[in-house]
Amino acid sequence: MSTDIAQLARTLDHAQTAATATSQLGDALSIEDAYAVQREILRLHLERGERYAGPKLGFTSAAKMEQMGVSDIIVGFLTREMELPVGQPISLEGLIHPRIEPELVFRLSHDVAPEDGEDAASLAARIRAATDAVAAGMEIIDSRYENFRFTLSDVVADNTSAARFVVGEWQDFPRSLSGLLVEFEVNGDVVERGTSDAILGDPLRAFDQLAAMTVKYGFALPAGAPILAGSMTPAVYLEPGQHVSARIESFPDLTVDVA
Ligand code: OOG
Ligand code: MG
């Protein structure tokens, strides 16, 4: 690994642990190197005793791409320590400028790994077959860059702004997830509205994207892994004292109270 990659990983990791924004890296970094920085950041998390949980997809909806000014799907990692329990007020401590967004979360019943020479379509079918549950969720993203602005390689290197996540009650899967209404509420007011089809036209297409990214960048898919499919609406800034609800049709409402 080049020292550049290790150094960039340390800079971004420090911005996160110190909850202080850092400057954008700019265009110099290739997407491949940005994923190498991200992998090195994962190594730093694991070195601190965190446990890998699963992958998260980003920018699977036009709503998010437009909000953030990027035009490609990205993938990042989640650790068990990023998951917050439902029903307890969440603290914004340790976060720089957090935003929150409604997500669908899939759960894997057993380990899945690409086989030698396996193509993405075959892997996608196996990931889907291994998925035994789906839940409404919310992701708290927190860019480590100043003003929450970034290029595509910036945001990939910064582990796709991943910071925290919450998962509602697991529901049986398989089931159709197409055409579900999504209302995102803050303090009882609907601030964003969308449908589940914001995710790639049908949330089940997330498996295809995840498989393609797994073949390319080698993400682990262990048993129990939560997989975030990507936000269905633009994200909203989190403030102390807010009550935020993700109301996704056919799922129990999921609410978090901000301390
Ligand atoms: C990047 C993360 C995008 C999603 O669900 O689309 C993402 C960001 O918006 O800062 O997690
Ligand atoms: Mg997200």
mmCIF file of N, CA and C in Angstrom, residues 163-212:
data_model
loop_
_atom_site.group_PDB
_atom_site.id
_atom_site.type_symbol
_atom_site.label_atom_id
_atom_site.label_comp_id
_atom_site.label_asym_id
_atom_site.label_seq_id
_atom_site.Cartn_x
_atom_site.Cartn_y
_atom_site.Cartn_z
ATOM 1 N N ALA A 163 -21.841 6.634 9.546
ATOM 2 C CA ALA A 163 -21.565 7.034 10.932
ATOM 3 C C ALA A 163 -22.347 6.170 11.929
ATOM 4 N N ARG A 164 -23.674 6.121 11.803
ATOM 5 C CA ARG A 164 -24.526 5.341 12.719
ATOM 6 C C ARG A 164 -25.693 4.786 11.900
ATOM 7 N N PHE A 165 -26.377 3.803 12.447
ATOM 8 C CA PHE A 165 -27.609 3.357 11.810
ATOM 9 C C PHE A 165 -28.516 2.713 12.840
ATOM 10 N N VAL A 166 -29.804 2.724 12.539
ATOM 11 C CA VAL A 166 -30.792 2.040 13.384
ATOM 12 C C VAL A 166 -31.613 1.128 12.484
ATOM 13 N N VAL A 167 -32.028 0.008 13.036
ATOM 14 C CA VAL A 167 -32.807 -0.985 12.287
ATOM 15 C C VAL A 167 -34.091 -1.258 13.055
ATOM 16 N N GLY A 168 -35.231 -1.169 12.356
ATOM 17 C CA GLY A 168 -36.521 -1.475 12.978
ATOM 18 C C GLY A 168 -36.738 -2.980 13.069
ATOM 19 N N GLU A 169 -37.971 -3.352 13.417
ATOM 20 C CA GLU A 169 -38.287 -4.779 13.584
ATOM 21 C C GLU A 169 -38.118 -5.534 12.273
ATOM 22 N N TRP A 170 -37.448 -6.681 12.332
ATOM 23 C CA TRP A 170 -37.253 -7.499 11.131
ATOM 24 C C TRP A 170 -38.581 -8.083 10.672
ATOM 25 N N GLN A 171 -38.799 -8.077 9.363
ATOM 26 C CA GLN A 171 -39.988 -8.660 8.748
ATOM 27 C C GLN A 171 -39.531 -9.792 7.837
ATOM 28 N N ASP A 172 -40.472 -10.708 7.553
ATOM 29 C CA ASP A 172 -40.103 -11.837 6.687
ATOM 30 C C ASP A 172 -39.713 -11.366 5.288
ATOM 31 N N PHE A 173 -38.760 -12.027 4.719
ATOM 32 C CA PHE A 173 -38.346 -11.831 3.340
ATOM 33 C C PHE A 173 -38.188 -13.229 2.774
ATOM 34 N N PRO A 174 -38.551 -13.519 1.529
ATOM 35 C CA PRO A 174 -38.865 -12.586 0.440
ATOM 36 C C PRO A 174 -40.277 -11.999 0.498
ATOM 37 N N ARG A 175 -40.385 -10.825 -0.051
ATOM 38 C CA ARG A 175 -41.657 -10.151 -0.265
ATOM 39 C C ARG A 175 -41.405 -9.051 -1.277
ATOM 40 N N SER A 176 -42.476 -8.564 -1.895
ATOM 41 C CA SER A 176 -42.276 -7.475 -2.838
ATOM 42 C C SER A 176 -42.034 -6.182 -2.068
ATOM 43 N N LEU A 177 -41.111 -5.404 -2.531
ATOM 44 C CA LEU A 177 -40.815 -4.133 -1.861
ATOM 45 C C LEU A 177 -41.056 -2.968 -2.803
ATOM 46 N N SER A 178 -41.745 -3.239 -3.908
ATOM 47 C CA SER A 178 -41.944 -2.205 -4.909
ATOM 48 C C SER A 178 -43.141 -1.328 -4.565
ATOM 49 N N GLY A 179 -43.040 -0.035 -4.858
ATOM 50 C CA GLY A 179 -44.181 0.873 -4.783
ATOM 51 C C GLY A 179 -44.639 1.227 -3.375
ATOM 52 N N LEU A 180 -43.797 1.075 -2.370
ATOM 53 C CA LEU A 180 -44.201 1.420 -1.003
ATOM 54 C C LEU A 180 -44.001 2.919 -0.762
ATOM 55 N N LEU A 181 -45.016 3.555 -0.170
ATOM 56 C CA LEU A 181 -44.882 4.987 0.126
ATOM 57 C C LEU A 181 -43.938 5.186 1.311
ATOM 58 N N VAL A 182 -43.151 6.245 1.218
ATOM 59 C CA VAL A 182 -42.203 6.568 2.289
ATOM 60 C C VAL A 182 -42.447 7.997 2.728
ATOM 61 N N GLU A 183 -42.692 8.177 4.018
ATOM 62 C CA GLU A 183 -42.791 9.531 4.566
ATOM 63 C C GLU A 183 -41.727 9.669 5.635
ATOM 64 N N PHE A 184 -40.997 10.754 5.526
ATOM 65 C CA PHE A 184 -39.924 11.006 6.472
ATOM 66 C C PHE A 184 -40.351 12.220 7.289
ATOM 67 N N GLU A 185 -40.526 12.018 8.579
ATOM 68 C CA GLU A 185 -41.110 13.064 9.425
ATOM 69 C C GLU A 185 -40.111 13.587 10.443
ATOM 70 N N VAL A 186 -40.130 14.886 10.640
ATOM 71 C CA VAL A 186 -39.375 15.491 11.731
ATOM 72 C C VAL A 186 -40.366 16.264 12.590
ATOM 73 N N ASN A 187 -40.391 15.930 13.877
ATOM 74 C CA ASN A 187 -41.316 16.566 14.835
ATOM 75 C C ASN A 187 -42.761 16.549 14.327
ATOM 76 N N GLY A 188 -43.153 15.449 13.701
ATOM 77 C CA GLY A 188 -44.536 15.275 13.267
ATOM 78 C C GLY A 188 -44.856 15.874 11.907
ATOM 79 N N ASP A 189 -43.934 16.598 11.300
ATOM 80 C CA ASP A 189 -44.174 17.156 9.953
ATOM 81 C C ASP A 189 -43.458 16.297 8.909
ATOM 82 N N VAL A 190 -44.161 16.016 7.820
ATOM 83 C CA VAL A 190 -43.509 15.278 6.729
ATOM 84 C C VAL A 190 -42.539 16.247 6.047
ATOM 85 N N VAL A 191 -41.245 15.916 6.084
ATOM 86 C CA VAL A 191 -40.246 16.800 5.461
ATOM 87 C C VAL A 191 -39.779 16.251 4.115
ATOM 88 N N GLU A 192 -39.917 14.951 3.926
ATOM 89 C CA GLU A 192 -39.571 14.345 2.638
ATOM 90 C C GLU A 192 -40.564 13.221 2.383
ATOM 91 N N ARG A 193 -40.913 13.054 1.122
ATOM 92 C CA ARG A 193 -41.833 12.008 0.723
ATOM 93 C C ARG A 193 -41.223 11.285 -0.476
ATOM 94 N N GLY A 194 -41.429 9.998 -0.572
ATOM 95 C CA GLY A 194 -40.910 9.274 -1.729
ATOM 96 C C GLY A 194 -41.562 7.917 -1.811
ATOM 97 N N THR A 195 -40.994 7.051 -2.625
ATOM 98 C CA THR A 195 -41.466 5.663 -2.642
ATOM 99 C C THR A 195 -40.234 4.764 -2.648
ATOM 100 N N SER A 196 -40.489 3.500 -2.311
ATOM 101 C CA SER A 196 -39.376 2.541 -2.263
ATOM 102 C C SER A 196 -38.721 2.395 -3.635
ATOM 103 N N ASP A 197 -39.490 2.646 -4.691
ATOM 104 C CA ASP A 197 -38.920 2.501 -6.033
ATOM 105 C C ASP A 197 -37.872 3.565 -6.341
ATOM 106 N N ALA A 198 -37.735 4.537 -5.461
ATOM 107 C CA ALA A 198 -36.619 5.488 -5.608
ATOM 108 C C ALA A 198 -35.306 4.721 -5.660
ATOM 109 N N ILE A 199 -35.258 3.560 -5.008
ATOM 110 C CA ILE A 199 -34.048 2.728 -5.053
ATOM 111 C C ILE A 199 -34.056 1.939 -6.363
ATOM 112 N N LEU A 200 -33.352 2.451 -7.353
ATOM 113 C CA LEU A 200 -33.080 1.714 -8.596
ATOM 114 C C LEU A 200 -34.329 1.232 -9.335
ATOM 115 N N GLY A 201 -35.493 1.863 -9.069
ATOM 116 C CA GLY A 201 -36.729 1.437 -9.731
ATOM 117 C C GLY A 201 -37.427 0.301 -8.987
ATOM 118 N N ASP A 202 -36.706 -0.409 -8.149
ATOM 119 C CA ASP A 202 -37.227 -1.503 -7.313
ATOM 120 C C ASP A 202 -36.102 -1.869 -6.337
ATOM 121 N N PRO A 203 -36.371 -1.802 -5.028
ATOM 122 C CA PRO A 203 -35.291 -2.046 -4.053
ATOM 123 C C PRO A 203 -34.591 -3.388 -4.243
ATOM 124 N N LEU A 204 -35.267 -4.366 -4.857
ATOM 125 C CA LEU A 204 -34.611 -5.673 -5.026
ATOM 126 C C LEU A 204 -33.425 -5.585 -5.979
ATOM 127 N N ARG A 205 -33.383 -4.517 -6.780
ATOM 128 C CA ARG A 205 -32.213 -4.347 -7.670
ATOM 129 C C ARG A 205 -30.950 -4.012 -6.875
ATOM 130 N N ALA A 206 -31.119 -3.664 -5.597
ATOM 131 C CA ALA A 206 -29.930 -3.398 -4.770
ATOM 132 C C ALA A 206 -29.012 -4.622 -4.740
ATOM 133 N N PHE A 207 -29.602 -5.821 -4.835
ATOM 134 C CA PHE A 207 -28.762 -7.037 -4.809
ATOM 135 C C PHE A 207 -27.812 -7.073 -6.006
ATOM 136 N N ASP A 208 -28.302 -6.624 -7.165
ATOM 137 C CA ASP A 208 -27.444 -6.624 -8.357
ATOM 138 C C ASP A 208 -26.255 -5.685 -8.161
ATOM 139 N N GLN A 209 -26.561 -4.497 -7.622
ATOM 140 C CA GLN A 209 -25.488 -3.515 -7.420
ATOM 141 C C GLN A 209 -24.499 -4.005 -6.377
ATOM 142 N N LEU A 210 -25.040 -4.571 -5.302
ATOM 143 C CA LEU A 210 -24.160 -5.064 -4.245
ATOM 144 C C LEU A 210 -23.253 -6.170 -4.786
ATOM 145 N N ALA A 211 -23.827 -7.059 -5.585
ATOM 146 C CA ALA A 211 -23.026 -8.159 -6.145
ATOM 147 C C ALA A 211 -21.925 -7.601 -7.039
ATOM 148 N N ALA A 212 -22.268 -6.652 -7.881
ATOM 149 C CA ALA A 212 -21.267 -6.082 -8.795
ATOM 150 C C ALA A 212 -20.134 -5.433 -7.999
#
